[in-house]
Short mmCIF file of C-alpha atoms in Angstrom, two decimals:
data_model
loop_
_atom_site.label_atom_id
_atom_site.label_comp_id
_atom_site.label_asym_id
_atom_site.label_seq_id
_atom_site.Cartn_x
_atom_site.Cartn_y
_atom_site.Cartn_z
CA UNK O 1484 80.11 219.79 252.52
CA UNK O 1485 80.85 217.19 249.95
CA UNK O 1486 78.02 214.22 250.21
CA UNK O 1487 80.94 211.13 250.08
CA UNK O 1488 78.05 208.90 250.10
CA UNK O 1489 76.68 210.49 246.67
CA UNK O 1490 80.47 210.58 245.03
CA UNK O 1491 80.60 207.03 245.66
CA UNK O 1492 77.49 206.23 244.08
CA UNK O 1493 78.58 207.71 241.28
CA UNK O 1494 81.54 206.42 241.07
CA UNK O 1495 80.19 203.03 241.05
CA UNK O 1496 78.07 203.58 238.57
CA UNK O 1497 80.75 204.62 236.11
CA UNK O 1498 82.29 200.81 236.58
CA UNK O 1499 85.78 201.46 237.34
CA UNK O 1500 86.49 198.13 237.02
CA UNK O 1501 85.59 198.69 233.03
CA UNK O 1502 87.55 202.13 232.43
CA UNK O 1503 90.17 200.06 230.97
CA UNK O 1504 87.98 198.62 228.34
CA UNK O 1505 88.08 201.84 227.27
CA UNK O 1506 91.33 203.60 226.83
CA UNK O 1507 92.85 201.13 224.74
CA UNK O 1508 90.80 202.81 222.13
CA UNK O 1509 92.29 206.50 223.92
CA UNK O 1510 96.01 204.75 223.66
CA UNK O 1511 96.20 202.26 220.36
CA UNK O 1512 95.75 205.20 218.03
CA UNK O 1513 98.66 206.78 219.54
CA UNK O 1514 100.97 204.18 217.91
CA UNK O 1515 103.80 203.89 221.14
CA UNK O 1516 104.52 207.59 220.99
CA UNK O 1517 106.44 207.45 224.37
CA UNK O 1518 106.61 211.05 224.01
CA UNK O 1519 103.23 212.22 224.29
CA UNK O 1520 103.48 210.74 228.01
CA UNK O 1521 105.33 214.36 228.80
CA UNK O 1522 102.61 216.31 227.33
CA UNK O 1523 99.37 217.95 229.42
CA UNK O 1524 97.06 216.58 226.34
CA UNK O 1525 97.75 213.28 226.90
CA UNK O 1526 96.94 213.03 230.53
CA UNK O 1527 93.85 215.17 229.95
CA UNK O 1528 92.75 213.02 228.01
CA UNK O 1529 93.50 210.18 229.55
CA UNK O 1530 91.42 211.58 232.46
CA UNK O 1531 88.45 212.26 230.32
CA UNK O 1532 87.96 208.81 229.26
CA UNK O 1533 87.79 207.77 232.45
CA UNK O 1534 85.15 208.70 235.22
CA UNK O 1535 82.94 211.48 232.24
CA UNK O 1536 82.64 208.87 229.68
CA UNK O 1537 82.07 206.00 232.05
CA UNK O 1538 79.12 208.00 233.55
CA UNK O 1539 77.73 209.11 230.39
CA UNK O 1540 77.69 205.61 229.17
CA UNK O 1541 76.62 203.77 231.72
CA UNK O 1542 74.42 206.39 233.53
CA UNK O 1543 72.54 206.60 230.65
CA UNK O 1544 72.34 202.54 230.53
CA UNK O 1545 71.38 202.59 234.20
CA UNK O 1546 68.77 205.07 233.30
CA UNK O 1547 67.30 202.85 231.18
CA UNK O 1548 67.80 199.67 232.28
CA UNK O 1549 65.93 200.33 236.02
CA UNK O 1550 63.31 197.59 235.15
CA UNK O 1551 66.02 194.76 234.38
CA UNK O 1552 68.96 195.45 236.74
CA UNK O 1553 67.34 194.87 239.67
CA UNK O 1554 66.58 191.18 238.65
CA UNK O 1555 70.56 190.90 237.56
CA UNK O 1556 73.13 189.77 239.78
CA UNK O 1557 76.08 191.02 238.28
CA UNK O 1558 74.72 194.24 238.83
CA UNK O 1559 75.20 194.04 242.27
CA UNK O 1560 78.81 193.54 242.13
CA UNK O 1561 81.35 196.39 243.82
CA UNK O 1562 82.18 198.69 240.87
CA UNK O 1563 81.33 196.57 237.90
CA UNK O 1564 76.97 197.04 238.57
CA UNK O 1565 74.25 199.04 239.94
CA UNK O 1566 70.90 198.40 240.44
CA UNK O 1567 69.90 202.27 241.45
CA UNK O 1568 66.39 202.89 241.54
CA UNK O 1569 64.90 205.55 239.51
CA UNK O 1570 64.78 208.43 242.57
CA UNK O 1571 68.46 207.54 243.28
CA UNK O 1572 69.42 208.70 239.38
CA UNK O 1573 66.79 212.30 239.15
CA UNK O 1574 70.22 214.24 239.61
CA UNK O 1575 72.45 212.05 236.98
CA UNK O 1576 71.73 214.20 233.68
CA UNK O 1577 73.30 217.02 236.14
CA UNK O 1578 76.70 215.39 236.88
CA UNK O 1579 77.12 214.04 233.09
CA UNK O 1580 76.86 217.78 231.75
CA UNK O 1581 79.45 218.78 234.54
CA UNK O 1582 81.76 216.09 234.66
CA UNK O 1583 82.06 216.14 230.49
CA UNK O 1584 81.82 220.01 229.73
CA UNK O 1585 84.65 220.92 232.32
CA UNK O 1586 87.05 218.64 230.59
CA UNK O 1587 86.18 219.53 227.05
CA UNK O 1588 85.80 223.21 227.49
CA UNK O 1589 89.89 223.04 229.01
CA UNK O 1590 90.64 220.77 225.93
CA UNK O 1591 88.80 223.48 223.54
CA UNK O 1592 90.29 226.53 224.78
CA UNK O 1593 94.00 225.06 225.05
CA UNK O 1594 93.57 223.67 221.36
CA UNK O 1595 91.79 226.57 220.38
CA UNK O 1596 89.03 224.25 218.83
CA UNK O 1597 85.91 224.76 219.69
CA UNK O 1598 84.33 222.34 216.95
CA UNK O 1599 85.68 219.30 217.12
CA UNK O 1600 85.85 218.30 221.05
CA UNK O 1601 82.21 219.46 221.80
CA UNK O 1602 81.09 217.83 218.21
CA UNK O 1603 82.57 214.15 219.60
CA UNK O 1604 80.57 214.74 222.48
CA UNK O 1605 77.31 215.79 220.89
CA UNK O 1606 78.13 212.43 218.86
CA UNK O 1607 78.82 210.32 221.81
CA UNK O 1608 76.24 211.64 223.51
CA UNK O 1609 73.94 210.86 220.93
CA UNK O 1610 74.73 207.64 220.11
CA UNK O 1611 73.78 206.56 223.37
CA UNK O 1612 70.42 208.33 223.64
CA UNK O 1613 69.60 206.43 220.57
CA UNK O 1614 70.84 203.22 221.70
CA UNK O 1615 69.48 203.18 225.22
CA UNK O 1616 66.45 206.01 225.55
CA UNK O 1617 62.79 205.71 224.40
CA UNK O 1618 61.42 205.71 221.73
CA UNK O 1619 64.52 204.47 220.24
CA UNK O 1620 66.02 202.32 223.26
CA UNK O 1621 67.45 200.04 220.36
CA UNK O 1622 69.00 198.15 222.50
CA UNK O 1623 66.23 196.14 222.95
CA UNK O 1624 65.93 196.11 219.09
CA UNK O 1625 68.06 193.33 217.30
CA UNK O 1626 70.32 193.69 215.08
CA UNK O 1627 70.24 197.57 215.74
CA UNK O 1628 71.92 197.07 219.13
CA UNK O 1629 75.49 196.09 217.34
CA UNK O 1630 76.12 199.31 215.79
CA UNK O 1631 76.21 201.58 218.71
CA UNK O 1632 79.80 199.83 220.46
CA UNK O 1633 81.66 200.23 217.62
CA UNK O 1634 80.54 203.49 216.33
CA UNK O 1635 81.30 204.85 220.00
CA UNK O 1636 84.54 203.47 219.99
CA UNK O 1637 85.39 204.58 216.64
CA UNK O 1638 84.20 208.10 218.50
CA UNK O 1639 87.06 207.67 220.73
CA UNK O 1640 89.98 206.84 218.65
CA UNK O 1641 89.03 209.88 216.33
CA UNK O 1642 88.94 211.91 219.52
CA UNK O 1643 91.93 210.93 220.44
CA UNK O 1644 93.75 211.38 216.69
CA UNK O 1645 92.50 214.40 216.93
CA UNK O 1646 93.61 215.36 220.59
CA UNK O 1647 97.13 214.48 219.55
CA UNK O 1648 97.11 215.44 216.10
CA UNK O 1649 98.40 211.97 214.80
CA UNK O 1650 96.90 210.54 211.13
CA UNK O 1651 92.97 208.81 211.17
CA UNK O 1652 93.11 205.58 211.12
CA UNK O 1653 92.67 203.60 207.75
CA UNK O 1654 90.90 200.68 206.85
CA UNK O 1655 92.92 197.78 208.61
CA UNK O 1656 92.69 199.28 212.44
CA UNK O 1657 89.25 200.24 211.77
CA UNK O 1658 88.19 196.61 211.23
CA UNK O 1659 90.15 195.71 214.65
CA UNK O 1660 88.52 198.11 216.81
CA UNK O 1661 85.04 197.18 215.17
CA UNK O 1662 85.52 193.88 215.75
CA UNK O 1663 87.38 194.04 219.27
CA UNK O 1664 84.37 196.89 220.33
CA UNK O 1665 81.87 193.64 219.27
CA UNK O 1666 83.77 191.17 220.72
CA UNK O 1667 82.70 193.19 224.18
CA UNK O 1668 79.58 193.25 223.33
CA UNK O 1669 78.53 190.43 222.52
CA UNK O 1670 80.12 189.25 225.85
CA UNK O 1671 78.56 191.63 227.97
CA UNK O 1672 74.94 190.36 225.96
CA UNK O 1673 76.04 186.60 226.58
CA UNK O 1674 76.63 187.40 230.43
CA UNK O 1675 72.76 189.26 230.41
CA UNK O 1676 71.30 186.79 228.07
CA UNK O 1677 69.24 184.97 230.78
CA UNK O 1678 68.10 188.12 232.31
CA UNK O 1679 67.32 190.40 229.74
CA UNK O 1680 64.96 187.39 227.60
CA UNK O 1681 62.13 187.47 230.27
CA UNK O 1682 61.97 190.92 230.39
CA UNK O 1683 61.46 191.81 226.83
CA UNK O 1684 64.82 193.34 226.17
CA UNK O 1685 65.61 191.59 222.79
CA UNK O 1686 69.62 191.45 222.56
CA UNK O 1687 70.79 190.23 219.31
CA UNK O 1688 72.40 187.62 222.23
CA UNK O 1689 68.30 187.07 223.14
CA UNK O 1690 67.73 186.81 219.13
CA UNK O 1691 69.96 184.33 217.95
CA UNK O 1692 70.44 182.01 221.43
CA UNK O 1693 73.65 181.96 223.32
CA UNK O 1694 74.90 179.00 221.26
CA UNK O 1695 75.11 180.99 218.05
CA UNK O 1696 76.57 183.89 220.01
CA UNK O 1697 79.62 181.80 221.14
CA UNK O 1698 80.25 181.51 217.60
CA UNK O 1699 80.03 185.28 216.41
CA UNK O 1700 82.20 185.84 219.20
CA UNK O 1701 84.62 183.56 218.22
CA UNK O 1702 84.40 184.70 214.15
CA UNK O 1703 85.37 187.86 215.57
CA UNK O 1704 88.19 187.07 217.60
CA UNK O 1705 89.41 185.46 214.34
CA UNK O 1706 88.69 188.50 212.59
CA UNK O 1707 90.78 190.30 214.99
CA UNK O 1708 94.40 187.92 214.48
CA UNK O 1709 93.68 188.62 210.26
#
């Protein structure tokens, strides 16, 4: 019998509601090619970056974050939050291994690459260990935090040149994704600023004050229209 309580729980805390934060970096790279809509790879992939991503990312976040969410409000809103205790996630390491390998063991054997696919997740995977798990948890270590949401984005769009063997990007998109994977960021620090500085969780948000944050955010909105 399938537990729909469970399945919801972890749907919520993959944040629907920010999926499509994400696959602009699945789609941009793609350049308008209308015709990859007709193709199994594109949906696939599509697919993947939606509910196994989103619960690799955030579970892991959750995972770590058990001793601040529960003070946060935001956390508590339908499909955008969580505030799961530490029992309620013992079986999450579980459904990130199934939910991910499925996917990229289909995309593997239908490419016939079995390097590249699992080597973006090992990557991915990776990256946020490092940014979220002791003894790194550098999320809590300013100015470390800002490298992890663009080099996981930059994870994606290669995954997804790859996928649909289109060209890298160069220089010029590189810069926009960097700077449009900050410019969530920082918002998402600005919006935990006030929750995260009592509890010792030191932001680069925390670091610099929410006034001086504003202003990064803007520099890189204006980075962006360049």
């Amino acid at each position: 019998m399938l537990d729909w309580a469970r399945i919801h729980f972890y749907l919520k805390l993959s944040r629907p509601i920010l999926w499509l934060g994400v696959l602009p970096y699945y789609l941009f790279p793609l350049g308008g090619r209308l015709d990859l809509l007709a193709t199994w790879r594109f949906w696939l992939g599509l697919l993947y970056f939606t509910f196994p991503v989103s619960i690799m990312t955030f579970g892991i976040n959750d995972m770590a974050d058990t001793d601040l969410d529960k003070y946060n409000p935001s956390k508590m809103v339908q499909y955008y939050g969580n505030q799961a205790t530490e029992s309620e996630l013992l079986g999450l390491w579980k459904v990130i291994l199934v939910s991910n390998m499925i996917p990229l063991c289909i995309i593997s054997i239908t490419t016939a690459d079995w390097i590249s696919f699992p080597m973006y997740f090992a990557m991915a995977l990776s990256l946020n260990i490092l940014y979220n798990l002791k003894p790194f948890a550098l999320a809590r270590k300013a100015p470390w935090d800002l490298l992890f949401a663009p080099a996981g984005f930059l994870v994606v769009v290669s995954f997804a040149c790859r996928l649909h063997q289109v060209p890298q990007p160069n220089t010029g998109p590189c810069l926009f994704y960097i700077s449009s994977a900050l410019t969530s960021h920082m918002l998402g620090e600005l919006s935990d600023v006030d929750y995260d500085a009592p509890y010792g969780k030191r932001t680069t948000a925390v670091a610099i004050g929410k006034t001086y944050t504003c202003v990064f955010i803007g520099a890189l909105i204006l980075v962006q229209f360049l």
